[in-house]
Structures are given as C-alpha cells and as structure tokens.
PDB file of C-alpha atoms and ligand atoms in Angstrom:
ATOM      1  CA  MET A   1       0.001   0.003   0.001  1.00 81.00           C
ATOM      2  CA  LYS A   2       1.349   3.447  -0.895  1.00 90.00           C
ATOM      3  CA  LYS A   3       2.129   5.648   2.120  1.00 96.00           C
ATOM      4  CA  ASP A   4       0.404   9.009   2.579  1.00 97.00           C
ATOM      5  CA  LYS A   5       2.721  11.696   4.002  1.00 97.00           C
ATOM      6  CA  LEU A   6      -0.208  13.434   5.676  1.00 98.00           C
ATOM      7  CA  VAL A   7      -0.936  10.413   7.870  1.00 98.00           C
ATOM      8  CA  ALA A   8       0.513  11.288  11.284  1.00 97.00           C
ATOM      9  CA  PRO A   9      -0.393  11.192  14.982  1.00 96.00           C
ATOM     10  CA  VAL A  10      -3.570  13.127  15.763  1.00 97.00           C
ATOM     11  CA  VAL A  11      -2.760  13.615  19.457  1.00 94.00           C
ATOM     12  CA  LYS A  12       0.439  14.328  21.333  1.00 91.00           C
ATOM     13  CA  TRP A  13       1.029  11.440  23.714  1.00 89.00           C
ATOM     14  CA  VAL A  14       3.359  10.901  26.629  1.00 82.00           C
ATOM     15  CA  GLY A  15       6.108   8.563  25.492  1.00 81.00           C
ATOM     16  CA  GLY A  16       5.381   9.387  21.830  1.00 84.00           C
ATOM     17  CA  LYS A  17       7.933   7.709  19.583  1.00 88.00           C
ATOM     18  CA  ARG A  18       8.242  10.330  16.855  1.00 88.00           C
ATOM     19  CA  GLN A  19      11.814  11.239  17.822  1.00 89.00           C
ATOM     20  CA  LEU A  20      12.922   7.580  17.792  1.00 93.00           C
ATOM     21  CA  LEU A  21      11.552   6.663  14.359  1.00 95.00           C
ATOM     22  CA  ASN A  22      15.012   6.708  12.755  1.00 95.00           C
ATOM     23  CA  ASP A  23      16.283   4.244  15.357  1.00 95.00           C
ATOM     24  CA  LEU A  24      13.260   1.967  15.257  1.00 97.00           C
ATOM     25  CA  THR A  25      12.382   1.622  11.577  1.00 97.00           C
ATOM     26  CA  PRO A  26      15.601  -0.151  10.459  1.00 97.00           C
ATOM     27  CA  LEU A  27      14.959  -2.813  13.134  1.00 98.00           C
ATOM     28  CA  ILE A  28      11.498  -3.775  11.925  1.00 97.00           C
ATOM     29  CA  PRO A  29      11.219  -7.163  10.171  1.00 97.00           C
ATOM     30  CA  LYS A  30      10.889  -6.927   6.383  1.00 94.00           C
ATOM     31  CA  ARG A  31       8.121  -9.518   6.294  1.00 93.00           C
ATOM     32  CA  MET A  32       5.102  -9.828   8.517  1.00 96.00           C
ATOM     33  CA  THR A  33       1.522 -10.962   8.021  1.00 96.00           C
ATOM     34  CA  THR A  34      -0.025  -8.584  10.578  1.00 97.00           C
ATOM     35  CA  TYR A  35       1.324  -5.540  12.432  1.00 98.00           C
ATOM     36  CA  CYS A  36       0.204  -5.213  16.041  1.00 98.00           C
ATOM     37  CA  GLU A  37       0.565  -2.344  18.532  1.00 98.00           C
ATOM     38  CA  PRO A  38      -1.102  -3.265  21.826  1.00 98.00           C
ATOM     39  CA  PHE A  39       0.003  -0.030  23.602  1.00 97.00           C
ATOM     40  CA  VAL A  40      -0.633   2.280  20.642  1.00 97.00           C
ATOM     41  CA  GLY A  41      -1.006   5.690  22.380  1.00 94.00           C
ATOM     42  CA  GLY A  42      -0.424   8.403  19.761  1.00 95.00           C
ATOM     43  CA  GLY A  43       0.799   5.687  17.341  1.00 97.00           C
ATOM     44  CA  ALA A  44       3.887   7.454  15.949  1.00 96.00           C
ATOM     45  CA  LEU A  45       5.380   4.251  14.514  1.00 97.00           C
ATOM     46  CA  PHE A  46       2.024   2.859  13.383  1.00 98.00           C
ATOM     47  CA  PHE A  47       1.159   6.003  11.397  1.00 98.00           C
ATOM     48  CA  TYR A  48       4.661   6.203   9.990  1.00 97.00           C
ATOM     49  CA  LEU A  49       4.556   2.598   8.739  1.00 97.00           C
ATOM     50  CA  GLN A  50       0.896   2.561   7.630  1.00 98.00           C
ATOM     51  CA  PRO A  51       0.696  -1.236   7.508  1.00 97.00           C
ATOM     52  CA  SER A  52      -1.960  -2.739   5.259  1.00 96.00           C
ATOM     53  CA  LYS A  53      -3.147  -5.085   8.022  1.00 97.00           C
ATOM     54  CA  ALA A  54      -2.967  -3.987  11.661  1.00 98.00           C
ATOM     55  CA  ILE A  55      -4.315  -4.714  15.124  1.00 98.00           C
ATOM     56  CA  VAL A  56      -4.261  -1.644  17.332  1.00 98.00           C
ATOM     57  CA  ASN A  57      -5.073  -1.553  21.026  1.00 98.00           C
ATOM     58  CA  ASP A  58      -4.888   0.713  24.053  1.00 96.00           C
ATOM     59  CA  ILE A  59      -6.417   0.473  27.513  1.00 93.00           C
ATOM     60  CA  ASN A  60      -7.472   4.107  27.204  1.00 91.00           C
ATOM     61  CA  GLN A  61     -11.075   3.970  26.008  1.00 92.00           C
ATOM     62  CA  GLU A  62     -11.304   7.635  24.998  1.00 92.00           C
ATOM     63  CA  LEU A  63      -8.307   7.214  22.716  1.00 95.00           C
ATOM     64  CA  ILE A  64      -9.655   4.128  20.951  1.00 97.00           C
ATOM     65  CA  HIS A  65     -13.063   5.767  20.584  1.00 97.00           C
ATOM     66  CA  LEU A  66     -11.339   8.753  19.019  1.00 97.00           C
ATOM     67  CA  TYR A  67      -9.707   6.503  16.398  1.00 98.00           C
ATOM     68  CA  GLU A  68     -13.058   4.852  15.673  1.00 98.00           C
ATOM     69  CA  VAL A  69     -14.710   8.243  15.227  1.00 98.00           C
ATOM     70  CA  ILE A  70     -11.934   9.328  12.832  1.00 98.00           C
ATOM     71  CA  ARG A  71     -12.605   6.154  10.837  1.00 98.00           C
ATOM     72  CA  ASP A  72     -16.392   6.454  10.815  1.00 98.00           C
ATOM     73  CA  ASP A  73     -17.356  10.143  11.226  1.00 98.00           C
ATOM     74  CA  VAL A  74     -14.431  12.350  10.293  1.00 98.00           C
ATOM     75  CA  GLU A  75     -16.461  15.193   8.779  1.00 98.00           C
ATOM     76  CA  GLU A  76     -18.718  15.428  11.839  1.00 98.00           C
ATOM     77  CA  LEU A  77     -15.628  15.419  14.038  1.00 98.00           C
ATOM     78  CA  ILE A  78     -14.058  18.284  12.079  1.00 98.00           C
ATOM     79  CA  ALA A  79     -17.309  20.287  12.331  1.00 98.00           C
ATOM     80  CA  GLU A  80     -17.368  19.753  16.116  1.00 98.00           C
ATOM     81  CA  LEU A  81     -13.729  20.801  16.480  1.00 98.00           C
ATOM     82  CA  GLU A  82     -14.480  24.083  14.706  1.00 98.00           C
ATOM     83  CA  GLN A  83     -16.775  25.059  17.604  1.00 97.00           C
ATOM     84  CA  TYR A  84     -14.062  25.165  20.282  1.00 98.00           C
ATOM     85  CA  GLN A  85     -12.172  28.219  21.516  1.00 96.00           C
ATOM     86  CA  ASN A  86      -8.658  28.476  22.900  1.00 97.00           C
ATOM     87  CA  GLU A  87      -9.604  30.336  26.093  1.00 97.00           C
ATOM     88  CA  ALA A  88      -9.128  29.376  29.732  1.00 97.00           C
ATOM     89  CA  ASP A  89     -12.818  29.562  30.700  1.00 97.00           C
ATOM     90  CA  ALA A  90     -13.907  27.457  27.736  1.00 97.00           C
ATOM     91  CA  PHE A  91     -11.073  25.002  28.379  1.00 97.00           C
ATOM     92  CA  TYR A  92     -11.985  24.416  32.034  1.00 97.00           C
ATOM     93  CA  SER A  93     -15.659  24.108  31.257  1.00 97.00           C
ATOM     94  CA  VAL A  94     -14.975  21.421  28.576  1.00 97.00           C
ATOM     95  CA  ARG A  95     -12.352  19.745  30.745  1.00 95.00           C
ATOM     96  CA  ASP A  96     -14.865  19.398  33.577  1.00 94.00           C
ATOM     97  CA  TRP A  97     -17.529  17.626  31.497  1.00 95.00           C
ATOM     98  CA  ASP A  98     -16.319  14.329  32.918  1.00 91.00           C
ATOM     99  CA  ARG A  99     -16.801  15.563  36.506  1.00 91.00           C
ATOM    100  CA  ASN A 100     -20.508  14.940  35.992  1.00 93.00           C
ATOM    101  CA  PRO A 101     -20.819  11.293  34.853  1.00 91.00           C
ATOM    102  CA  VAL A 102     -24.556  11.572  34.165  1.00 96.00           C
ATOM    103  CA  PHE A 103     -24.002  14.556  31.848  1.00 96.00           C
ATOM    104  CA  TYR A 104     -20.937  12.931  30.268  1.00 95.00           C
ATOM    105  CA  GLN A 105     -22.970   9.832  29.369  1.00 95.00           C
ATOM    106  CA  THR A 106     -25.363  12.011  27.356  1.00 97.00           C
ATOM    107  CA  LEU A 107     -22.583  13.228  25.026  1.00 97.00           C
ATOM    108  CA  SER A 108     -22.264  11.622  21.588  1.00 98.00           C
ATOM    109  CA  LYS A 109     -19.183   9.573  20.697  1.00 97.00           C
ATOM    110  CA  VAL A 110     -18.185  12.319  18.208  1.00 98.00           C
ATOM    111  CA  LYS A 111     -18.487  15.020  20.881  1.00 98.00           C
ATOM    112  CA  LYS A 112     -16.350  13.027  23.327  1.00 97.00           C
ATOM    113  CA  ALA A 113     -13.751  12.415  20.612  1.00 97.00           C
ATOM    114  CA  SER A 114     -13.626  16.121  19.722  1.00 98.00           C
ATOM    115  CA  ARG A 115     -13.093  16.883  23.427  1.00 97.00           C
ATOM    116  CA  VAL A 116     -10.034  14.599  23.531  1.00 95.00           C
ATOM    117  CA  ILE A 117      -8.439  16.422  20.575  1.00 96.00           C
ATOM    118  CA  TYR A 118      -9.393  19.876  21.875  1.00 97.00           C
ATOM    119  CA  LEU A 119      -7.980  19.231  25.359  1.00 96.00           C
ATOM    120  CA  ASN A 120      -4.882  17.579  23.921  1.00 95.00           C
ATOM    121  CA  LYS A 121      -4.131  20.598  21.700  1.00 96.00           C
ATOM    122  CA  THR A 122      -4.862  23.293  24.274  1.00 96.00           C
ATOM    123  CA  CYS A 123      -3.740  21.762  27.594  1.00 95.00           C
ATOM    124  CA  TYR A 124      -0.352  22.270  29.171  1.00 93.00           C
ATOM    125  CA  ASN A 125       2.359  20.294  27.336  1.00 88.00           C
ATOM    126  CA  GLY A 126      -0.235  18.179  25.518  1.00 82.00           C
ATOM    127  CA  LEU A 127      -0.157  15.840  28.480  1.00 76.00           C
ATOM    128  CA  PHE A 128      -3.059  13.425  28.627  1.00 72.00           C
ATOM    129  CA  ARG A 129      -3.313  12.895  32.367  1.00 73.00           C
ATOM    130  CA  VAL A 130      -6.146  11.625  34.500  1.00 72.00           C
ATOM    131  CA  ASN A 131      -6.414  11.597  38.289  1.00 75.00           C
ATOM    132  CA  SER A 132      -7.281   8.563  40.392  1.00 72.00           C
ATOM    133  CA  ALA A 133     -10.976   9.099  39.622  1.00 76.00           C
ATOM    134  CA  GLY A 134     -10.219   8.894  35.873  1.00 74.00           C
ATOM    135  CA  GLU A 135     -10.822  12.627  35.326  1.00 82.00           C
ATOM    136  CA  PHE A 136      -8.687  14.636  32.910  1.00 85.00           C
ATOM    137  CA  ASN A 137      -6.749  17.051  35.116  1.00 88.00           C
ATOM    138  CA  THR A 138      -4.060  18.821  33.054  1.00 91.00           C
ATOM    139  CA  PRO A 139      -4.255  22.661  33.293  1.00 94.00           C
ATOM    140  CA  PHE A 140      -4.810  25.105  30.416  1.00 96.00           C
ATOM    141  CA  GLY A 141      -1.690  25.543  28.228  1.00 95.00           C
ATOM    142  CA  ASN A 142      -2.271  29.159  27.144  1.00 95.00           C
ATOM    143  CA  TYR A 143      -0.651  28.588  23.742  1.00 95.00           C
ATOM    144  CA  LYS A 144      -0.877  31.278  21.048  1.00 95.00           C
ATOM    145  CA  ASN A 145      -2.121  29.305  18.086  1.00 94.00           C
ATOM    146  CA  PRO A 146      -2.826  25.657  18.824  1.00 94.00           C
ATOM    147  CA  ASN A 147      -3.830  23.688  15.749  1.00 94.00           C
ATOM    148  CA  ILE A 148      -7.191  22.490  17.102  1.00 96.00           C
ATOM    149  CA  VAL A 149      -8.639  21.574  13.681  1.00 97.00           C
ATOM    150  CA  ASN A 150      -6.043  19.789  11.598  1.00 97.00           C
ATOM    151  CA  ALA A 151      -8.564  18.748   8.950  1.00 98.00           C
ATOM    152  CA  ASP A 152      -6.032  17.538   6.349  1.00 98.00           C
ATOM    153  CA  VAL A 153      -4.373  15.127   8.750  1.00 98.00           C
ATOM    154  CA  LEU A 154      -7.702  13.903  10.169  1.00 98.00           C
ATOM    155  CA  ARG A 155      -9.050  13.215   6.653  1.00 98.00           C
ATOM    156  CA  ALA A 156      -5.849  11.440   5.612  1.00 98.00           C
ATOM    157  CA  VAL A 157      -5.905   9.249   8.734  1.00 98.00           C
ATOM    158  CA  SER A 158      -9.580   8.463   8.139  1.00 98.00           C
ATOM    159  CA  LYS A 159      -8.835   7.459   4.554  1.00 98.00           C
ATOM    160  CA  TYR A 160      -6.005   5.210   5.716  1.00 98.00           C
ATOM    161  CA  PHE A 161      -8.204   3.497   8.344  1.00 98.00           C
ATOM    162  CA  ASN A 162     -10.854   2.821   5.716  1.00 98.00           C
ATOM    163  CA  LYS A 163      -8.439   1.550   3.093  1.00 97.00           C
ATOM    164  CA  ALA A 164      -6.337  -0.691   5.309  1.00 97.00           C
ATOM    165  CA  GLU A 165      -7.519  -3.591   7.392  1.00 96.00           C
ATOM    166  CA  VAL A 166      -7.186  -2.020  10.860  1.00 98.00           C
ATOM    167  CA  SER A 167      -8.901  -3.555  13.894  1.00 98.00           C
ATOM    168  CA  PHE A 168      -9.200  -1.481  17.063  1.00 98.00           C
ATOM    169  CA  TYR A 169      -9.404  -2.911  20.570  1.00 98.00           C
ATOM    170  CA  ASN A 170      -9.746  -1.382  24.019  1.00 97.00           C
ATOM    171  CA  ARG A 171      -8.457  -4.139  26.272  1.00 97.00           C
ATOM    172  CA  ASP A 172      -5.558  -5.203  28.366  1.00 96.00           C
ATOM    173  CA  TYR A 173      -2.623  -5.868  25.988  1.00 98.00           C
ATOM    174  CA  ALA A 174      -2.321  -9.531  27.008  1.00 98.00           C
ATOM    175  CA  SER A 175      -5.626 -10.592  25.471  1.00 97.00           C
ATOM    176  CA  VAL A 176      -4.627  -8.971  22.162  1.00 98.00           C
ATOM    177  CA  LEU A 177      -1.198 -10.620  22.078  1.00 98.00           C
ATOM    178  CA  GLU A 178      -2.765 -14.016  22.803  1.00 97.00           C
ATOM    179  CA  GLN A 179      -4.616 -14.039  19.495  1.00 96.00           C
ATOM    180  CA  LEU A 180      -1.646 -13.179  17.247  1.00 98.00           C
ATOM    181  CA  PRO A 181      -0.813 -15.899  14.733  1.00 96.00           C
ATOM    182  CA  LYS A 182       2.679 -17.079  13.806  1.00 95.00           C
ATOM    183  CA  GLY A 183       4.204 -14.631  11.314  1.00 95.00           C
ATOM    184  CA  ALA A 184       2.692 -11.551  12.980  1.00 98.00           C
ATOM    185  CA  PHE A 185       4.881  -8.777  14.375  1.00 98.00           C
ATOM    186  CA  ALA A 186       4.168  -6.789  17.561  1.00 98.00           C
ATOM    187  CA  TYR A 187       5.731  -3.476  18.537  1.00 98.00           C
ATOM    188  CA  LEU A 188       5.368  -3.071  22.300  1.00 98.00           C
ATOM    189  CA  ASP A 189       5.684   0.370  23.832  1.00 97.00           C
ATOM    190  CA  PRO A 190       4.404  -0.008  27.395  1.00 96.00           C
ATOM    191  CA  PRO A 191       4.539   2.589  30.171  1.00 92.00           C
ATOM    192  CA  TYR A 192       8.228   2.635  31.075  1.00 92.00           C
ATOM    193  CA  ASP A 193       9.975   1.239  34.111  1.00 92.00           C
ATOM    194  CA  PRO A 194      10.787   4.421  36.098  1.00 88.00           C
ATOM    195  CA  VAL A 195      14.470   5.438  36.072  1.00 82.00           C
ATOM    196  CA  SER A 196      14.049   6.833  39.586  1.00 72.00           C
ATOM    197  CA  GLU A 197      11.310   6.952  42.201  1.00 58.00           C
ATOM    198  CA  THR A 198      10.395  10.542  41.294  1.00 56.00           C
ATOM    199  CA  ALA A 199      10.421   9.889  37.548  1.00 51.00           C
ATOM    200  CA  SER A 200       7.503   7.526  37.942  1.00 51.00           C
ATOM    201  CA  PHE A 201       4.635   8.524  35.677  1.00 51.00           C
ATOM    202  CA  THR A 202       1.486   6.479  35.927  1.00 46.00           C
ATOM    203  CA  GLY A 203      -1.094   8.943  34.683  1.00 44.00           C
ATOM    204  CA  TYR A 204      -2.173   7.247  31.425  1.00 45.00           C
ATOM    205  CA  SER A 205      -5.318   5.804  32.889  1.00 42.00           C
ATOM    206  CA  LYS A 206      -6.600   4.578  36.183  1.00 45.00           C
ATOM    207  CA  GLY A 207      -4.172   2.148  37.805  1.00 51.00           C
ATOM    208  CA  GLY A 208      -0.427   2.049  37.272  1.00 73.00           C
ATOM    209  CA  PHE A 209       2.177  -0.087  35.581  1.00 87.00           C
ATOM    210  CA  GLY A 210       4.542  -1.288  38.281  1.00 91.00           C
ATOM    211  CA  ARG A 211       7.221  -3.953  38.307  1.00 92.00           C
ATOM    212  CA  HIS A 212       4.785  -6.834  38.613  1.00 94.00           C
ATOM    213  CA  GLU A 213       3.204  -5.478  35.411  1.00 95.00           C
ATOM    214  CA  GLN A 214       6.614  -5.367  33.700  1.00 96.00           C
ATOM    215  CA  ILE A 215       7.159  -9.018  34.680  1.00 96.00           C
ATOM    216  CA  ARG A 216       3.730 -10.011  33.354  1.00 97.00           C
ATOM    217  CA  LEU A 217       4.631  -8.308  30.057  1.00 98.00           C
ATOM    218  CA  ARG A 218       7.969 -10.140  29.840  1.00 98.00           C
ATOM    219  CA  GLU A 219       6.099 -13.427  30.368  1.00 98.00           C
ATOM    220  CA  CYS A 220       3.810 -12.492  27.456  1.00 98.00           C
ATOM    221  CA  CYS A 221       6.914 -11.802  25.354  1.00 98.00           C
ATOM    222  CA  ASP A 222       8.300 -15.251  26.225  1.00 98.00           C
ATOM    223  CA  ASP A 223       5.013 -16.689  25.083  1.00 98.00           C
ATOM    224  CA  LEU A 224       5.127 -14.746  21.774  1.00 98.00           C
ATOM    225  CA  ASN A 225       8.643 -16.046  21.252  1.00 98.00           C
ATOM    226  CA  ARG A 226       7.549 -19.660  21.818  1.00 97.00           C
ATOM    227  CA  ARG A 227       4.708 -19.178  19.323  1.00 97.00           C
ATOM    228  CA  GLY A 228       6.910 -17.766  16.539  1.00 96.00           C
ATOM    229  CA  VAL A 229       5.622 -14.185  16.783  1.00 98.00           C
ATOM    230  CA  LYS A 230       8.326 -11.534  16.366  1.00 98.00           C
ATOM    231  CA  PHE A 231       8.316  -8.697  18.855  1.00 98.00           C
ATOM    232  CA  MET A 232      10.177  -5.422  19.368  1.00 98.00           C
ATOM    233  CA  LEU A 233       9.835  -3.695  22.728  1.00 98.00           C
ATOM    234  CA  SER A 234      10.823  -0.218  23.936  1.00 97.00           C
ATOM    235  CA  ASN A 235      11.506   0.546  27.581  1.00 96.00           C
ATOM    236  CA  SER A 236      13.875   2.515  29.759  1.00 94.00           C
ATOM    237  CA  ALA A 237      17.373   1.053  30.134  1.00 96.00           C
ATOM    238  CA  THR A 238      17.152   0.153  33.820  1.00 95.00           C
ATOM    239  CA  ASP A 239      19.058  -2.812  35.249  1.00 96.00           C
ATOM    240  CA  PHE A 240      15.723  -4.426  36.052  1.00 96.00           C
ATOM    241  CA  ILE A 241      14.540  -4.332  32.414  1.00 97.00           C
ATOM    242  CA  LYS A 242      17.928  -5.487  31.083  1.00 98.00           C
ATOM    243  CA  GLU A 243      17.800  -8.481  33.470  1.00 98.00           C
ATOM    244  CA  GLN A 244      14.232  -9.350  32.485  1.00 98.00           C
ATOM    245  CA  TYR A 245      15.116  -9.501  28.795  1.00 98.00           C
ATOM    246  CA  ALA A 246      18.663 -10.899  29.077  1.00 98.00           C
ATOM    247  CA  ALA A 247      17.720 -13.779  26.749  1.00 98.00           C
ATOM    248  CA  TYR A 248      16.936 -11.398  23.837  1.00 98.00           C
ATOM    249  CA  HIS A 249      18.767  -8.859  21.626  1.00 98.00           C
ATOM    250  CA  ILE A 250      19.070  -5.572  23.504  1.00 98.00           C
ATOM    251  CA  LYS A 251      20.042  -2.366  21.704  1.00 97.00           C
ATOM    252  CA  ILE A 252      20.574   0.924  23.539  1.00 97.00           C
ATOM    253  CA  VAL A 253      19.253   4.100  21.900  1.00 95.00           C
ATOM    254  CA  LYS A 254      19.343   7.712  23.113  1.00 91.00           C
ATOM    255  CA  ALA A 255      16.049   9.507  23.627  1.00 87.00           C
ATOM    256  CA  LYS A 256      15.152  12.996  24.707  1.00 78.00           C
ATOM    257  CA  ARG A 257      13.413  12.961  28.054  1.00 65.00           C
ATOM    258  CA  ALA A 258      10.133  14.686  27.302  1.00 55.00           C
ATOM    259  CA  VAL A 259       8.058  13.841  30.371  1.00 54.00           C
ATOM    260  CA  ASN A 260       9.801  16.195  32.798  1.00 56.00           C
ATOM    261  CA  SER A 261       7.926  19.495  32.900  1.00 55.00           C
ATOM    262  CA  VAL A 262      11.118  21.330  33.970  1.00 57.00           C
ATOM    263  CA  ALA A 263      12.878  22.139  30.673  1.00 58.00           C
ATOM    264  CA  SER A 264      16.388  22.000  32.166  1.00 56.00           C
ATOM    265  CA  LYS A 265      15.782  18.422  33.292  1.00 57.00           C
ATOM    266  CA  ARG A 266      14.871  17.187  29.831  1.00 62.00           C
ATOM    267  CA  GLY A 267      18.260  15.665  29.013  1.00 73.00           C
ATOM    268  CA  GLN A 268      19.095  12.595  26.945  1.00 82.00           C
ATOM    269  CA  ILE A 269      18.385   9.233  28.469  1.00 87.00           C
ATOM    270  CA  ASP A 270      19.156   5.688  27.441  1.00 92.00           C
ATOM    271  CA  GLU A 271      16.326   3.494  26.270  1.00 95.00           C
ATOM    272  CA  VAL A 272      16.372  -0.140  25.223  1.00 97.00           C
ATOM    273  CA  VAL A 273      14.967  -1.691  22.070  1.00 98.00           C
ATOM    274  CA  ILE A 274      14.544  -5.427  22.654  1.00 98.00           C
ATOM    275  CA  ARG A 275      13.918  -7.979  19.892  1.00 98.00           C
ATOM    276  CA  ASN A 276      13.496 -11.743  19.653  1.00 98.00           C
ATOM    277  CA  TYR A 277      14.977 -11.805  16.105  1.00 97.00           C
ATOM    278  CA  GLU A 278      18.160 -10.617  14.346  1.00 92.00           C
TER     279      GLU A 278
HETATM  280  C1  LIG B   1       4.397   4.758  26.179  1.00 85.47           C
HETATM  281  S1  LIG B   1       2.690   4.914  25.790  1.00 85.47           S
HETATM  282  C2  LIG B   1       2.715   4.504  24.093  1.00 85.47           C
HETATM  283  C3  LIG B   1       3.195   5.664  23.243  1.00 85.47           C
HETATM  284  C4  LIG B   1       3.052   5.421  21.745  1.00 85.47           C
HETATM  285  N1  LIG B   1       3.988   4.438  21.248  1.00 85.47           N
HETATM  286  C5  LIG B   1       3.191   6.712  20.948  1.00 85.47           C
HETATM  287  O1  LIG B   1       3.989   6.775  19.976  1.00 85.47           O
HETATM  288  O2  LIG B   1       2.475   7.674  21.261  1.00 85.47           O
HETATM  289  C6  LIG B   1       1.947   3.562  26.598  1.00 85.47           C
HETATM  290  C7  LIG B   1       0.460   3.311  26.332  1.00 85.47           C
HETATM  291  O3  LIG B   1       0.067   2.108  26.991  1.00 85.47           O
HETATM  292  C8  LIG B   1      -1.289   2.198  27.410  1.00 85.47           C
HETATM  293  N2  LIG B   1      -1.510   1.167  28.445  1.00 85.47           N
HETATM  294  C9  LIG B   1      -1.188   1.196  29.767  1.00 85.47           C
HETATM  295  N3  LIG B   1      -1.500   0.024  30.379  1.00 85.47           N
HETATM  296  C10 LIG B   1      -2.035  -0.779  29.415  1.00 85.47           C
HETATM  297  C11 LIG B   1      -2.536  -2.120  29.395  1.00 85.47           C
HETATM  298  N4  LIG B   1      -2.557  -2.877  30.497  1.00 85.47           N
HETATM  299  N5  LIG B   1      -3.002  -2.629  28.213  1.00 85.47           N
HETATM  300  C12 LIG B   1      -2.988  -1.864  27.089  1.00 85.47           C
HETATM  301  N6  LIG B   1      -2.522  -0.583  27.039  1.00 85.47           N
HETATM  302  C13 LIG B   1      -2.044  -0.049  28.180  1.00 85.47           C
HETATM  303  C14 LIG B   1      -1.419   3.637  27.864  1.00 85.47           C
HETATM  304  O4  LIG B   1      -2.774   4.060  27.824  1.00 85.47           O
HETATM  305  C15 LIG B   1      -0.495   4.381  26.855  1.00 85.47           C
HETATM  306  O5  LIG B   1      -1.245   4.902  25.784  1.00 85.47           O
END
C-alpha cells in the first residue's frame, strides 16, 4: 500500500515515539503478516509505517473511541472541532464535562472524541493525564495558536483506516497478544519502568504499571517467542529491564526525556529496544 505523507499522529502522547523513528524503523522485520501495537497511544510508529493489516489496542477507552470516530465520522468530528475556543474559561468548562458522569454519558461519541483532541491541543504540554478518579486534570496551556482543527491530517488518517484492514481494541494488551498468529509482528511500547522513584509517571489511565506489570509483560513476550511471533519492545534502560530480557537482543538508543515538565531536566536518556529476532 502506498504511504500518505499526511498520515501522522492526531494527538500528542506521553512517550510518543516520533523522535525515535530513525532508530526503530531499520529494526522492523521486512516480512510480517499482521502488524500489532497493543499499547498504541499516539501511534507514531504505526502512522509512519501505515501497515496494510494492523491490530491496534490501548487500555485508554477515549483514545480508541477517538480513532473509531476518525474512521467512521471524520467530517462530523471536524465540524465539532471548529466550535471550540482556545480560552481558559472554555477550556476548564470542557475539561470538567467528565466531573458529571450523568451529563458525560449524554454526550455523543463524536463530541467526546472532539473533546479529547481539543484538550490535547490546548492543555499544558499536551499531556493526557487523569487523576485517580479517571478525570482529565491537566491545566490550560495558554498557547498562542494551537492547531485544534487539523482537517487535512484527520481526513488522511480516516482514509487510511478505511483503506487498510485495521482492527481497534480497548483491552488489556495480554488478550490482544494471545490471538496473534505465527508470522505476525508486535511493537510493544508499554509505560516505562521508572528510572528513579520521582520519575515515575502512571497517569495514562486509572491504575499504574509497576514492576509486577513489567514481569507479566515479559512473560507475554516469552510466550510470543515460543509461538513464533516476532516482537520489538521499547523501555527505559534500567538494570531491572535489562535483566528481564537478558535472553533477547538488547540495543541501547538515546532519547530525549520529554516527560519532565522542567525544561532544564529534559536531558538525553538511554532506552532499550529489545527484539526476539536478528
Ligand atoms: C508509552 S505509551 C505509548 C506511546 C506510543 N507508542 C506513541 O507513539 O504515542 C503507553 C500506552 O500504553 C497504554 N496502556 C497502559 N496500560 C495498558 C494495558 N494494561 N493494556 C494496554 N494498554 C495499556 C497507555 O494508555 C499508553 O497509551
């Protein structure tokens, strides 16, 4: 399938892989029957590759609903986005829609999807963060000209979703990996093992991703390996992660640390790219 240059991430996501594309793409197997991203987030690699057959998953329901709306109702979504304003009062009023679950339930899927894009473009640092009650809690970003309605990209992504065979799921990653047949390839980009106690970031959704979760993921990788499914996994280069995956190929790459909100602390950090193939 021919690639469309306009196809790109529609939301900025914590841990987005845009800056690592040059390191990751040469490591991807040349042949695969199905491409799978069970922790898709903003999908930097997925949108870059534009595979003709893909299984895409994330535990974040709002995100997966957004992708489904882009596939099914892109023009309605664009029309909704045109209604929003980049002002603090408007921002906080839209942000707080989910504080009233009864009201939130009455919103259409398109309206909820437009809210995700609007908040993502206008909130501080584009950080999608929810508190322990699952409410979006990032403050207003006060940016001059956020690109709230990127109609060309949204239409291109919609066209890609409709042309390719893309299945969307909103589950725990393990149940998606279980169904992959031999010959499939999975790129795994889970929440990272924290490099220090304070670097811990668990705000993707309710619940966290601690070390027991990292071990459960490594066990899933062992299972993929036994079943003849190729996998490539990104994570931080902690001793713990390197020990977990000692049986596989581990490559160190340098990434910019983007999560820290203090600019001076956004240095370069080591990340690992782990594969079960040459
Ligand atoms: C590091 S981010 C992925 C970033 C993505 N590669 C990008 O380019 O934007 C990790 C993602 O894993 C998702 N996630 C966390 N726990 C999960 C689970 N148990 N199953 C599936 N997805 C999960 C989060 O919602 C988040 O979107």
